[in-house]
Structures are given as C-alpha cells and as structure tokens.
Short mmCIF file of C-alpha atoms in Angstrom, two decimals:
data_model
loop_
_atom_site.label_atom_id
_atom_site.label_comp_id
_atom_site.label_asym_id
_atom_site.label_seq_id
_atom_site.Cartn_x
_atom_site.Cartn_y
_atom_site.Cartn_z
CA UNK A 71 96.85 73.69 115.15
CA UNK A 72 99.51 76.06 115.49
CA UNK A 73 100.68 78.15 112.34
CA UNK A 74 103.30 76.84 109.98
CA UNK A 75 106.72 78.36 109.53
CA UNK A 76 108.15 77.57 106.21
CA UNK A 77 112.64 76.68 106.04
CA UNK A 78 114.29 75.69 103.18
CA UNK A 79 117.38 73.05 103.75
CA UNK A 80 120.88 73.90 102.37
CA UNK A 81 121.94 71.32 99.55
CA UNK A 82 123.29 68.87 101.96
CA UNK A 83 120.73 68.17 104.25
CA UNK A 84 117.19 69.62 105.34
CA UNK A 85 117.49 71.75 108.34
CA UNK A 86 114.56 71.06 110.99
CA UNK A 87 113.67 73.12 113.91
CA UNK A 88 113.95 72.06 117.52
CA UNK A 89 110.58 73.08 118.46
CA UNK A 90 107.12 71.52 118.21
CA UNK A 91 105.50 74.01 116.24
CA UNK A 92 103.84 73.33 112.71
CA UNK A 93 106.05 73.69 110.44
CA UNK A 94 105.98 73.39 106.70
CA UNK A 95 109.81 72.37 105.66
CA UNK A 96 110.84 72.88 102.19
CA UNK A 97 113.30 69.79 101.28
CA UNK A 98 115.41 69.91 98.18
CA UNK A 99 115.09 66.62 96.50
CA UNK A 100 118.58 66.80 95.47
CA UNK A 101 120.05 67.16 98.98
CA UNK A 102 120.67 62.72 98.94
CA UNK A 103 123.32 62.76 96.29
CA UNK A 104 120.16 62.12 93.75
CA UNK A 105 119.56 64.43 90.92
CA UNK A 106 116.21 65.39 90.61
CA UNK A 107 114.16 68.61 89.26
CA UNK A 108 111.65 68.63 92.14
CA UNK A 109 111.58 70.10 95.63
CA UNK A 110 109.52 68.53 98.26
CA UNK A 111 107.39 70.38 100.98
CA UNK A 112 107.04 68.13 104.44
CA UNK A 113 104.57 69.22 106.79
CA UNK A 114 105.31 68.16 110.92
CA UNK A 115 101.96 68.91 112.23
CA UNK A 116 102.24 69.35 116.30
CA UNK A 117 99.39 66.71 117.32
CA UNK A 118 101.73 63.99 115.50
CA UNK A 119 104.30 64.80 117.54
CA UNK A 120 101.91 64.29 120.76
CA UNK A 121 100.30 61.48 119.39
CA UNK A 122 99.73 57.80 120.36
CA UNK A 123 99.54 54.76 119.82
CA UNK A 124 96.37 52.95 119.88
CA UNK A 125 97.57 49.46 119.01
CA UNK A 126 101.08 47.68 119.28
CA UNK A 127 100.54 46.33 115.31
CA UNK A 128 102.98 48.04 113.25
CA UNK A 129 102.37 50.41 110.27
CA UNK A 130 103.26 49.04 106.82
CA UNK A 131 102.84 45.50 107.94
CA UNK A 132 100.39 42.99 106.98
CA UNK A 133 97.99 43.84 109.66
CA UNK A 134 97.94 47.27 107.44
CA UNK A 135 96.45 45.85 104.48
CA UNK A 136 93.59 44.20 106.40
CA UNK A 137 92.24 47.12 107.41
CA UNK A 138 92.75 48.32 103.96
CA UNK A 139 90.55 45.51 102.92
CA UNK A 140 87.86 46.23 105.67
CA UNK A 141 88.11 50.27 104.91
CA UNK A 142 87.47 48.85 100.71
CA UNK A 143 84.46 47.03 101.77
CA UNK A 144 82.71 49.50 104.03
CA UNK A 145 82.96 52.16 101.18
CA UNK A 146 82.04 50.27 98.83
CA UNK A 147 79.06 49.32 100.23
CA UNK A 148 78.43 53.06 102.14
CA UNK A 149 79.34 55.47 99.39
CA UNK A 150 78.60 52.63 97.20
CA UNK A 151 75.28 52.86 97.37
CA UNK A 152 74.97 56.22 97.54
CA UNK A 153 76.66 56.05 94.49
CA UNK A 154 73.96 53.64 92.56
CA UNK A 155 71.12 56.39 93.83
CA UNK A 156 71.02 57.54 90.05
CA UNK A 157 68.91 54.39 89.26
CA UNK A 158 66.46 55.12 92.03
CA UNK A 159 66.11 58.64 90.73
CA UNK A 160 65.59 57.20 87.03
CA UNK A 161 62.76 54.82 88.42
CA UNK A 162 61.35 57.11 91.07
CA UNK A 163 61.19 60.08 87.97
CA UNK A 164 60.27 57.98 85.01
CA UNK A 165 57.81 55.32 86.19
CA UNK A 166 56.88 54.96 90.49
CA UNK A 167 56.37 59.15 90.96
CA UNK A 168 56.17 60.74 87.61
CA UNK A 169 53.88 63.37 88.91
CA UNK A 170 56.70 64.42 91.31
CA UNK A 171 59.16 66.89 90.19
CA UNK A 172 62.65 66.12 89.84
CA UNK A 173 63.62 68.33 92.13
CA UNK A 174 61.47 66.63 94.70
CA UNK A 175 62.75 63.04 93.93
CA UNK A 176 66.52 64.62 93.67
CA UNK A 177 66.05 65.72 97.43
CA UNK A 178 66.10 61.36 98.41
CA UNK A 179 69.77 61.37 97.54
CA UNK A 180 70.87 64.79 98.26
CA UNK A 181 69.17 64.18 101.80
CA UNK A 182 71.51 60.66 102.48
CA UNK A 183 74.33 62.74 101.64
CA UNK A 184 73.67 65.64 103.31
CA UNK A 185 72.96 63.69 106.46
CA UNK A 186 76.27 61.35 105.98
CA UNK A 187 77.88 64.96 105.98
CA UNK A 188 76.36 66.16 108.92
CA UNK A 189 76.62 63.07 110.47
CA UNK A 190 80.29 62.61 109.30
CA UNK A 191 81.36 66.10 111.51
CA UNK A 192 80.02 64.16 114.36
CA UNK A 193 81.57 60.80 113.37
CA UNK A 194 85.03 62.35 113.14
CA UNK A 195 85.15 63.31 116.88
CA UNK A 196 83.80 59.99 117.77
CA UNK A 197 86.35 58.19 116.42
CA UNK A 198 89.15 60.02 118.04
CA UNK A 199 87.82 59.24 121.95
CA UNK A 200 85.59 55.99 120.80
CA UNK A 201 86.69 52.41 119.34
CA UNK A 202 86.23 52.67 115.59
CA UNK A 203 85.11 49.28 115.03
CA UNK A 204 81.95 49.57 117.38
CA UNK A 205 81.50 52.69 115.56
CA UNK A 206 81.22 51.25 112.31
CA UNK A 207 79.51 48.06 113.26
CA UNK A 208 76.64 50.31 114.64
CA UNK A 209 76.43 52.20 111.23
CA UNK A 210 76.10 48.80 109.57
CA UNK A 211 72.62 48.17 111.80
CA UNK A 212 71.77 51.39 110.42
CA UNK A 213 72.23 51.17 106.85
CA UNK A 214 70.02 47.72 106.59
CA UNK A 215 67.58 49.35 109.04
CA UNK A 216 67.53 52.14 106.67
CA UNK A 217 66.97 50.37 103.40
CA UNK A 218 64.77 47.21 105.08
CA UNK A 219 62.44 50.23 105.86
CA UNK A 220 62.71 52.10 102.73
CA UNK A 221 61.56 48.88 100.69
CA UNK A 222 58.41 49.72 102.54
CA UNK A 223 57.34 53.54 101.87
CA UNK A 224 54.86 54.71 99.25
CA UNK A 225 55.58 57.87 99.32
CA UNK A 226 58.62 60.29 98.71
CA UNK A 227 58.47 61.92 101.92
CA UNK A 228 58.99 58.28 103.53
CA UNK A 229 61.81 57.60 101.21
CA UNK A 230 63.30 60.85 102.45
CA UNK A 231 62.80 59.56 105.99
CA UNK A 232 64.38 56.11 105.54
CA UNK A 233 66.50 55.89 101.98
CA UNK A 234 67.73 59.48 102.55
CA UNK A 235 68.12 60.45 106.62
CA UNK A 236 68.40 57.15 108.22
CA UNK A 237 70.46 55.46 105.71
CA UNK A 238 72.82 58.70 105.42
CA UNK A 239 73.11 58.58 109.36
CA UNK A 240 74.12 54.79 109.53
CA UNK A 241 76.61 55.27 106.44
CA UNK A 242 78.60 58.26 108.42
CA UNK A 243 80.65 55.99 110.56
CA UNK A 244 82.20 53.49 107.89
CA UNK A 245 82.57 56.88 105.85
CA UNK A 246 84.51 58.95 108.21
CA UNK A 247 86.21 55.75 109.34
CA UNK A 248 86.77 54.30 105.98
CA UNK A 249 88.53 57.71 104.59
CA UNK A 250 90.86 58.71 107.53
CA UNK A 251 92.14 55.36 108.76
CA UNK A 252 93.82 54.22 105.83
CA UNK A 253 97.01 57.10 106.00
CA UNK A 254 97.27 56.13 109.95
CA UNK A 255 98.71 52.46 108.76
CA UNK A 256 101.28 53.54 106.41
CA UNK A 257 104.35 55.54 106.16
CA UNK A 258 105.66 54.34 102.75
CA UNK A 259 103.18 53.80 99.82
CA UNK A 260 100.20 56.16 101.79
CA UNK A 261 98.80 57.48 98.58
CA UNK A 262 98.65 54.13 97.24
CA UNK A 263 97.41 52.14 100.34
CA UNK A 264 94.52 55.26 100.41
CA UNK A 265 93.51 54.62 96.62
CA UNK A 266 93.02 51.05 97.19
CA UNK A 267 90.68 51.31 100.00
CA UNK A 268 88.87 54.04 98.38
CA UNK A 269 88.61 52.68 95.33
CA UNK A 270 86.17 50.42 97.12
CA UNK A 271 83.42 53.36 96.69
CA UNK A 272 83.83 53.18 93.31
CA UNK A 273 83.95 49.39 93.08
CA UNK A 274 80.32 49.44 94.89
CA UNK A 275 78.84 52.43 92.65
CA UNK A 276 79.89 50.09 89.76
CA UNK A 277 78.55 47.09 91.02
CA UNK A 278 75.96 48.20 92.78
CA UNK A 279 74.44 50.18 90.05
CA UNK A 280 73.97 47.12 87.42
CA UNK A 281 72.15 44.84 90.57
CA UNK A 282 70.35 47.27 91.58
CA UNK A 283 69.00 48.01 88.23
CA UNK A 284 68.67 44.18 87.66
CA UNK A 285 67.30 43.49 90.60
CA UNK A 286 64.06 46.49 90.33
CA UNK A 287 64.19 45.05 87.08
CA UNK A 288 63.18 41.47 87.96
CA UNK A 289 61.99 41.63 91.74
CA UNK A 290 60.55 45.40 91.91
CA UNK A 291 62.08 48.22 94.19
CA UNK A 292 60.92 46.65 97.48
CA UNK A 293 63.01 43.85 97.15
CA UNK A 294 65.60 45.48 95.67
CA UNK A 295 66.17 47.70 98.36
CA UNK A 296 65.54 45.01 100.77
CA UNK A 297 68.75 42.82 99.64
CA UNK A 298 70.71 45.74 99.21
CA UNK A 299 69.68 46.61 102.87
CA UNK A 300 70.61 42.90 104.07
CA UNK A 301 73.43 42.45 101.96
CA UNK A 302 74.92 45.67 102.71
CA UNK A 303 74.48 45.15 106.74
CA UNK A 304 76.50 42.04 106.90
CA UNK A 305 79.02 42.58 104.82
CA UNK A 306 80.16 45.98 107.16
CA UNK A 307 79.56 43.89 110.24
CA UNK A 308 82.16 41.29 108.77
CA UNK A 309 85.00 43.70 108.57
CA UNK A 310 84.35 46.07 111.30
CA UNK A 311 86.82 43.73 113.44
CA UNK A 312 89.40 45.57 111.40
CA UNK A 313 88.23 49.05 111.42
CA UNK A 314 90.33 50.27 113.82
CA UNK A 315 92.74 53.49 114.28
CA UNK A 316 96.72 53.38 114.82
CA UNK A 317 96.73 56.86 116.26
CA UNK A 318 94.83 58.76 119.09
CA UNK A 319 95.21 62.65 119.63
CA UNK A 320 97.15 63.38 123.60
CA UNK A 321 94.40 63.61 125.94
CA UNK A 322 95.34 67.42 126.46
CA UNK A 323 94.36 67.89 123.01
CA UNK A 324 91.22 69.91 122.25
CA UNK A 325 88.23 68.24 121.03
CA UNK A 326 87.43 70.44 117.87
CA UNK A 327 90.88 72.10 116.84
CA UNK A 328 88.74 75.26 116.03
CA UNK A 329 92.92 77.11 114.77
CA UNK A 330 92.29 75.01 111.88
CA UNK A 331 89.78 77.47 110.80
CA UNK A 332 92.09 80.15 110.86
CA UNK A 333 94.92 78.84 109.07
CA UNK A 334 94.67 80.35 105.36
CA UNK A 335 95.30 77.06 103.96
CA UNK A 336 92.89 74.75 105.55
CA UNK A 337 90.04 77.85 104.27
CA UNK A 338 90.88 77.64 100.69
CA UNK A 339 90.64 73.51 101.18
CA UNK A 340 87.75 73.87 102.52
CA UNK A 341 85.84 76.51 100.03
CA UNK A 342 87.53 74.28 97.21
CA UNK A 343 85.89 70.92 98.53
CA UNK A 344 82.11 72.53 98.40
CA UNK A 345 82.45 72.86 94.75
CA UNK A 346 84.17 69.63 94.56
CA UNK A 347 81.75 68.10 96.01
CA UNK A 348 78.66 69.96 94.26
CA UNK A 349 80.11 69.24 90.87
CA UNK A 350 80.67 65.21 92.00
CA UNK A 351 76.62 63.91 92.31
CA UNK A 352 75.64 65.53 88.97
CA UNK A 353 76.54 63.56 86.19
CA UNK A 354 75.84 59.78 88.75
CA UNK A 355 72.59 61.97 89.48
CA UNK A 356 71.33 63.02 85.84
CA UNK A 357 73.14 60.61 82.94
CA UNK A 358 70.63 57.94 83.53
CA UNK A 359 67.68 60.70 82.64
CA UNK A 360 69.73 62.50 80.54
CA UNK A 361 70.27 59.10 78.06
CA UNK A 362 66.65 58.38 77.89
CA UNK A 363 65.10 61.89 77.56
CA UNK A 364 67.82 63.53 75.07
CA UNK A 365 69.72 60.56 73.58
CA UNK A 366 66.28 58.59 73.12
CA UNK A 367 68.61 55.31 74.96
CA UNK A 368 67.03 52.63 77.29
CA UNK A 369 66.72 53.03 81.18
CA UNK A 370 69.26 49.96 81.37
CA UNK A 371 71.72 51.74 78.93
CA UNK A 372 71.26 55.20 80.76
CA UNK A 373 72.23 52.95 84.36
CA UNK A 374 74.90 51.16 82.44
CA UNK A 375 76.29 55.23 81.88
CA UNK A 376 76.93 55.20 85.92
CA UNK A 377 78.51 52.01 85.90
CA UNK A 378 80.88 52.91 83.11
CA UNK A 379 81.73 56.03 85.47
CA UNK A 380 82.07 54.39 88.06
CA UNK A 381 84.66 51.87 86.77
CA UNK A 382 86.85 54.73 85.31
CA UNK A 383 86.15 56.29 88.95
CA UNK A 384 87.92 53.37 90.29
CA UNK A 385 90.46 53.11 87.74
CA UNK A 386 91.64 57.14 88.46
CA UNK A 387 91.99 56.10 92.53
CA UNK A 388 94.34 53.61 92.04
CA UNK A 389 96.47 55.61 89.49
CA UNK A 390 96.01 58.84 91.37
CA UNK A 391 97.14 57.25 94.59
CA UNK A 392 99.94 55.61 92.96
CA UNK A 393 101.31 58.49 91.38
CA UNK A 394 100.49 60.81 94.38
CA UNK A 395 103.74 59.65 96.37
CA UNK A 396 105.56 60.76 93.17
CA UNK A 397 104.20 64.40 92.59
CA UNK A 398 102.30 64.62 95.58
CA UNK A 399 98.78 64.56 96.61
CA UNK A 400 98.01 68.34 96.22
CA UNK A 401 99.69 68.57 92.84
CA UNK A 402 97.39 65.71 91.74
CA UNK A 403 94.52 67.17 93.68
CA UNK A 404 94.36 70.24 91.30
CA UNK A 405 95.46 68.36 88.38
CA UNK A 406 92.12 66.39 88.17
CA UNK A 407 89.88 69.34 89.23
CA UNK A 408 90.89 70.57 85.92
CA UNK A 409 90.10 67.35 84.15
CA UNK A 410 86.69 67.20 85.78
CA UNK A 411 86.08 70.65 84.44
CA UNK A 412 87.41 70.41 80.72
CA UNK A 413 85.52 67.08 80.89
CA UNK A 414 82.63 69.08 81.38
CA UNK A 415 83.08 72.08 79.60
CA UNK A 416 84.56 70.55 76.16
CA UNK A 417 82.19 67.56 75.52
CA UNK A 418 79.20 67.83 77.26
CA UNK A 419 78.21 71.84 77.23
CA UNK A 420 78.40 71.87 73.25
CA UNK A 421 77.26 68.43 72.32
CA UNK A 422 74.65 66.04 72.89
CA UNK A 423 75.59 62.92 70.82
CA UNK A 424 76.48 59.17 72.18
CA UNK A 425 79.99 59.43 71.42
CA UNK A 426 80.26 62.50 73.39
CA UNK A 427 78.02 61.46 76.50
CA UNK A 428 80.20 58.04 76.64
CA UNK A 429 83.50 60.69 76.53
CA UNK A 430 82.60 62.60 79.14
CA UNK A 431 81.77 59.48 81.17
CA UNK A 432 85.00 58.36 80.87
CA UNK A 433 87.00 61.61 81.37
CA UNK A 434 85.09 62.59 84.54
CA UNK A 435 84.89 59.16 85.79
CA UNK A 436 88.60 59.07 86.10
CA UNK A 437 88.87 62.55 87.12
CA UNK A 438 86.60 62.41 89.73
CA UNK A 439 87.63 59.10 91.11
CA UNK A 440 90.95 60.67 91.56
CA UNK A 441 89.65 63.45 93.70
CA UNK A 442 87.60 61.63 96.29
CA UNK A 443 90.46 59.40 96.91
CA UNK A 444 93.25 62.15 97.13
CA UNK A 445 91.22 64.48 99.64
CA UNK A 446 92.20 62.93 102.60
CA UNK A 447 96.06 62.21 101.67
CA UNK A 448 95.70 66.09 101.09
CA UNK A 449 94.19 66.58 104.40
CA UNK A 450 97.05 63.82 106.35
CA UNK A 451 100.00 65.09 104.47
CA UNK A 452 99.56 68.83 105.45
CA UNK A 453 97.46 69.05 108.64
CA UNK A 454 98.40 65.78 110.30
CA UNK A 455 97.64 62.13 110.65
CA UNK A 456 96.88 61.68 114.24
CA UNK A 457 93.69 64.23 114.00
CA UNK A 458 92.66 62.75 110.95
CA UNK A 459 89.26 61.60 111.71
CA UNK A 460 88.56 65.29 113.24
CA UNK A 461 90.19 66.91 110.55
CA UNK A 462 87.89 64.88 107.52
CA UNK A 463 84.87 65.53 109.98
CA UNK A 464 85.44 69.23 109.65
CA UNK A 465 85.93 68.73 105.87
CA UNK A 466 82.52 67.04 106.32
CA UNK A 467 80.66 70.78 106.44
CA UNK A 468 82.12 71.49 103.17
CA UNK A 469 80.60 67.84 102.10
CA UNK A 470 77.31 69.10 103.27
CA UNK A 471 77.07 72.64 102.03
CA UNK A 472 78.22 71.07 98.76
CA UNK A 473 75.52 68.80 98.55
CA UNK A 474 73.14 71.75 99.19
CA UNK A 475 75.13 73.37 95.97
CA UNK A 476 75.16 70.77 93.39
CA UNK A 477 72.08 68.38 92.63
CA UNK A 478 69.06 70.48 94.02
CA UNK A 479 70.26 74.14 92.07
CA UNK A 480 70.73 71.60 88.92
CA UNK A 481 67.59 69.89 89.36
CA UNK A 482 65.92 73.30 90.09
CA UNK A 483 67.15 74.41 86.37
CA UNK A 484 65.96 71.21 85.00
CA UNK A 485 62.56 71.73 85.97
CA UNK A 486 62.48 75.19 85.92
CA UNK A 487 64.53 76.68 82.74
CA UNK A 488 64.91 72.82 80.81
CA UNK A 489 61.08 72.20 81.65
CA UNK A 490 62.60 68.22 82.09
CA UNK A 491 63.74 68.26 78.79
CA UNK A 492 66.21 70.33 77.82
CA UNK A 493 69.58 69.97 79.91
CA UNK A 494 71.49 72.73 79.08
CA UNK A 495 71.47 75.35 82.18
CA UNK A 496 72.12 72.27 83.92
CA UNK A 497 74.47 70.82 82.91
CA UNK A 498 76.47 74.62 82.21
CA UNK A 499 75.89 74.98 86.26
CA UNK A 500 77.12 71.24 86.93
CA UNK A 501 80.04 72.53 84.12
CA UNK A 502 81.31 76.00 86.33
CA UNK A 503 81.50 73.74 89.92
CA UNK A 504 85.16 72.44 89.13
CA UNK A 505 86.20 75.58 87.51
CA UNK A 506 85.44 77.27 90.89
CA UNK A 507 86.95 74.56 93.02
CA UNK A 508 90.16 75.00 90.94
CA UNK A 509 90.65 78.20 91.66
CA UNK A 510 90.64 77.87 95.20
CA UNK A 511 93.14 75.03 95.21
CA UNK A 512 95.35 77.28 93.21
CA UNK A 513 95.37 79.43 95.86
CA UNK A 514 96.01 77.19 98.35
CA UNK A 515 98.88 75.37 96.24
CA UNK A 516 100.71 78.83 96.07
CA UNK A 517 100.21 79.89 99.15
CA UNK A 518 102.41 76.81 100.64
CA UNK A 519 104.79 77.84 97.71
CA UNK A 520 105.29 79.68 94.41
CA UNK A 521 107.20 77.20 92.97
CA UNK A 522 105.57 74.52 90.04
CA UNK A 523 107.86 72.27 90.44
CA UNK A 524 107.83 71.56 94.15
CA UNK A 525 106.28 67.65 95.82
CA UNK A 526 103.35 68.95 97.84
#
C-alpha cells in the first residue's frame, strides 16, 4: 500500500487529488452548509480503487444483512466457543486434572487461539483468490471433527491435540471470514452492520458458557463436547451459502501487501492489538477460578461470571458500532482500551469482594466487546476494504503473539508467585495489558492528526 498524503478541503468543499495514491483527506464537517464541531479524516486506499466486484448483489441491500446473519452465526459459534473455554479450564483445574498445573491446562485454550491466529494469516489470503463459502464450510467439518475427538482424550496433551490445534485450525476460516466480510456489504451504517455480526461472538460466549456448564453438569465432558462439536458443525454449514465476499483485490495486486509493514500507522495498530489481545482471554480465562478459590462462590456462579461478561460484551458491540459512524471507529477504538484498563486497575487490583468482581465484569465486558468488534472497521476505514481479509490476516500475527502474552505469563504468576491462590501478580499483569495497548493507539491516533476533535 502506497503512503498516505494528508489535504485539508477549503470550507466549501473537500479538495481530492487526481491520482491513485493513498491518501488520507482531512474533510471539514462544516463544508455542507451543516454546523458541526468535528472534522472528519477519509482514507482512499489504492486497492479500492482497483478493486472488483465479486458478485452483482448490491451493498446496503437486503442480500447485505444475510450475510450479516451468516457472519453472526459463524462467530458465535467459532469465537463462541472459544469464548466458553473458561468452564473447561474450571473443570479440567478443579476436578478431571487437578494434579496438572494451571499453566498446563491454560495452554488447551491458549493453543485454539493461537492456532486460529496462525491459521487466520493463512485464511486471510485464501479468501482473497478462493470462494469464501467453501472456505468456511470446510472449517465447519473441522470444528465438529475437533470437538467429536476431544470428547474422547484422557489426557491434556490429547486435548491440546484436538480441543486446542484442530479445533483452532477449523475455526480460522469463519473467523477471518466472519470479521472482514461484513464492511465489504455496506457503505452507510458499516460500524453498525459490523457490531451486529460480531456481536454474534459474544452472543455464543454467553450462551455457550451456561450449556456447556449445564451440559458437563448433567451428561459429563464427553458429551458435552460432543454436542457442542455436532451442534456447532451444522449450524456453520447452514449459513456458509452466505459467506461470501463483495470485493476481490485486481489480479496485479500482490499477494501479501508486505508496504503495509512499513507504513507507521499500520505498526502502532499492530503493537497495540498484541496487548489488546493479551489483556482480552484473562478475565473469560480466570473469573470462574478466581470466584471459587478467593470469593469462596460455586463453580456454576464462577461460569455464570463469563456469561454475565459476555452479555455486556455483546451489549458494547452493538453500541460501539452504532456510535462508531458518529465519532469514528478509531476514536472509539481508544476510548474503550481505556475502559478495559480503569476496569481493571480501579476495581479489581485493590479489591476482592462480590460487588467488585460483578463491577469489573460488567465494565470490561462492555469495554472489551467494543474492541473486538471495532478492530476491523479500524482496519477497513483506514487501510481499505477490498484487502480486507489480507489485511485482518496480517492483524492475525498480532492475535497470535498476543495470545503467547496474556493467559500463559498470567497463569505462570498464578502458579508460580500466587501458588493457585492468591491472584494478585496476576491479575496486576492482566491490569498493565490495556494500559500498554493504549498508548500505542495514541500514537497512532495522532499520527493521522493532532487534532481531538477530528472523525477518524
């Protein structure tokens, strides 16, 4: 991607450039005849102009919201159940391996995300040059491959095997798919039309956190994983139909768009999303424990924690994407990196009291929820829709070196400095992740521009 030049429009009308160079334009928002107090930035990324079309359905139209719908379901029941993992690691810690470390058992979900990361980087490129919907109808197979086999292991090391690398493999298509289609289909109402079908990961972590806790509950883990594995594979394959891009790179475009890497901007987004991502799997990954060892709560109350999280997850990426066509998606981006880390650092670092626990549930929830689902409009609003997919498959290393960062380091201190019952270094680690992504998205919010009251 070639580098951005940066123009600011007179106060009658924006003045764009002739050429097809990136270019960042600064619009004044007053420039219509409208009053209004903020300036917006439009990016024109150079593989837009090239693009094409992949299907004569229009964007905006009712075709649009179906594969809304089908991008809602695959997350929700992808990320979904990546999502509920904190209820394996409660079971797998406190009664099936309790002579395992939690460390050990932490590395079963780090190791699905990690691979969905990995996996994701691959994904990405696929489904620029290969039909999406094939794509994510194979990672359906996968997934209830995955988790059929899973309800069958003994052993952690086999749960690594089949709950953490195969099942992360198979979920990397509807994730990659499921985040970077969405913005293709709309034009108007993008931030929105985003939240909605990423609210669907939080809709599944909710969801899928109380059955799967009812269902070890009343059938055992084997056949709890087993539905979830069956379940999960047909409803995918139902909506993959639908999963399908609006925009292909020009042939003559590069495969890997390796000037992405040296545009100042896209560096910052990227450092920022590691410690996004870190600080996003510790409180699903920990609460449950964290209710029963220091709060003295019920397993079912420390899973009903995540679901709680998860609903206020869903409820921040509906309002974020809403309100991210208003302020715009970067503004909002940093906005709840900052509520994820007071979340953190006011309620749970100095206290350890229900009321405070349920607080912070609620304040990250939302916070976090709002992050997830903002990345990519991020991502499509300043380095282009039609490389989208490529573009959230690079992101996708940042996923994975995250994951590397957050839950092992935290369950490392656990062990280690908390001997599995005190929290503290923990949860001050899990605390200083969102501080550090913030900073970096500050200085990637001022590098585009200066100005605080400007629509980027």
């Amino acid at each position: 991607m070639e580098s951005f030049s940066e123009r600011k429009s007179d106060d009658t009308e924006a003045s764009i450039a002739n050429d097809i160079d990136d270019k960042a334009l600064i619009v004044d928002g007053a420039s219509a005849g409208h009053k209004t107090k903020w300036t917006t930035v439009e990016f024109v990324a150079t593989a837009d102009l090239r693009a094409e079309e992949a299907t004569d359905k229009p964007a905006d139209g009712a075709y649009a919201w179906m594969v809304i719908f089908a991008c809602f379901i695959s997350l929700m029941l992808s990320i979904g159940i990546n999502d509920a993992y904190g209820v394996y690691q409660q079971h797998y810690q406190l009664t099936e391996f309790p002579e395992a470390t939690t460390a050990v058992i932490s590395w079963i979900g780090t190791v699905q995300f990690l691979i969905m990361s990995v996996g994701g980087v691959l994904s990405g490129f696929l489904c620029e040059h290969f039909d999406t919907r094939v794509l994510n109808a194979v990672g359906a197979v996968i997934m209830g491959i995955a988790f059929i086999g899973g309800s069958f292991c003994t052993s952690v090391g086999q749960l690594m095997v089949t709950q953490g690398l195969l099942y992360g493999l198979g979920a990397s298509f509807p994730f990659v798919a499921g985040t970077s289609i969405p913005s293709q289909w709309f034009t108007r109402r993008q931030g929105l039309a985003t939240g909605i079908a990423l609210s669907g990961s939080g809709v599944g972590g909710m969801w899928m956190t109380s059955a799967t806790s009812a269902l070890i509950d009343s059938l055992g883990r084997p056949w709890a994983m087993r539905v979830t594995g069956i379940v999960s594979m047909i409803a995918v394959l139902a909506v993959s139909p639908w999963m399908r891009v609006r925009l292909v790179p020009h042939r003559g475009e590069r495969i890997i768009d390796w000037t992405l890497v040296k545009d100042l901007r896209f560096c910052l987004f990227m450092v920022a999303m590691v410690f996004a991502i870190a600080a996003y799997f510790g409180p699903f990954y920990q609460m449950p424990s964290y209710s029963v060892v220091v709060l003295h709560k019920s397993e079912s109350w420390g899973s009903n924690m995540d679901t709680l999280m998860n609903g206020l997850s869903v409820v921040g990426r509906l309002a974020v994407g809403m309100l991210a066509d208003i302020t715009g998606p970067l503004n909002l981006l940093v906005a709840n990196t900052a509520l994820a880390a007071f979340g953190l650092l006011v309620f749970w670092v100095p206290f350890d009291t229900v009321g405070t626990l349920i607080t912070v549930t609620l304040v990250f929830g939302f916070a976090i929820g709002g992050i997830v689902s903002v990345i990519p409009v991020v991502a499509a609003h300043v380095f282009g829709l039609a490389r989208l997919p490529s573009i959230m498959g690079l992101l996708f290393i940042s996923y994975f070196v995250g994951g590397l960062l957050g839950v092992p380091p935290m369950s490392a201190l656990l062990d280690g400095v908390g001997h599995r019952t005190d929290y503290t270094s923990s949860i001050w680690y899990m605390a200083m992740l969102p501080v550090c992504s913030l900073l970096f998205l500050l200085a990637m919010r001022f590098t585009i521009s200066r100005k605080l009251r400007v629509k980027v």
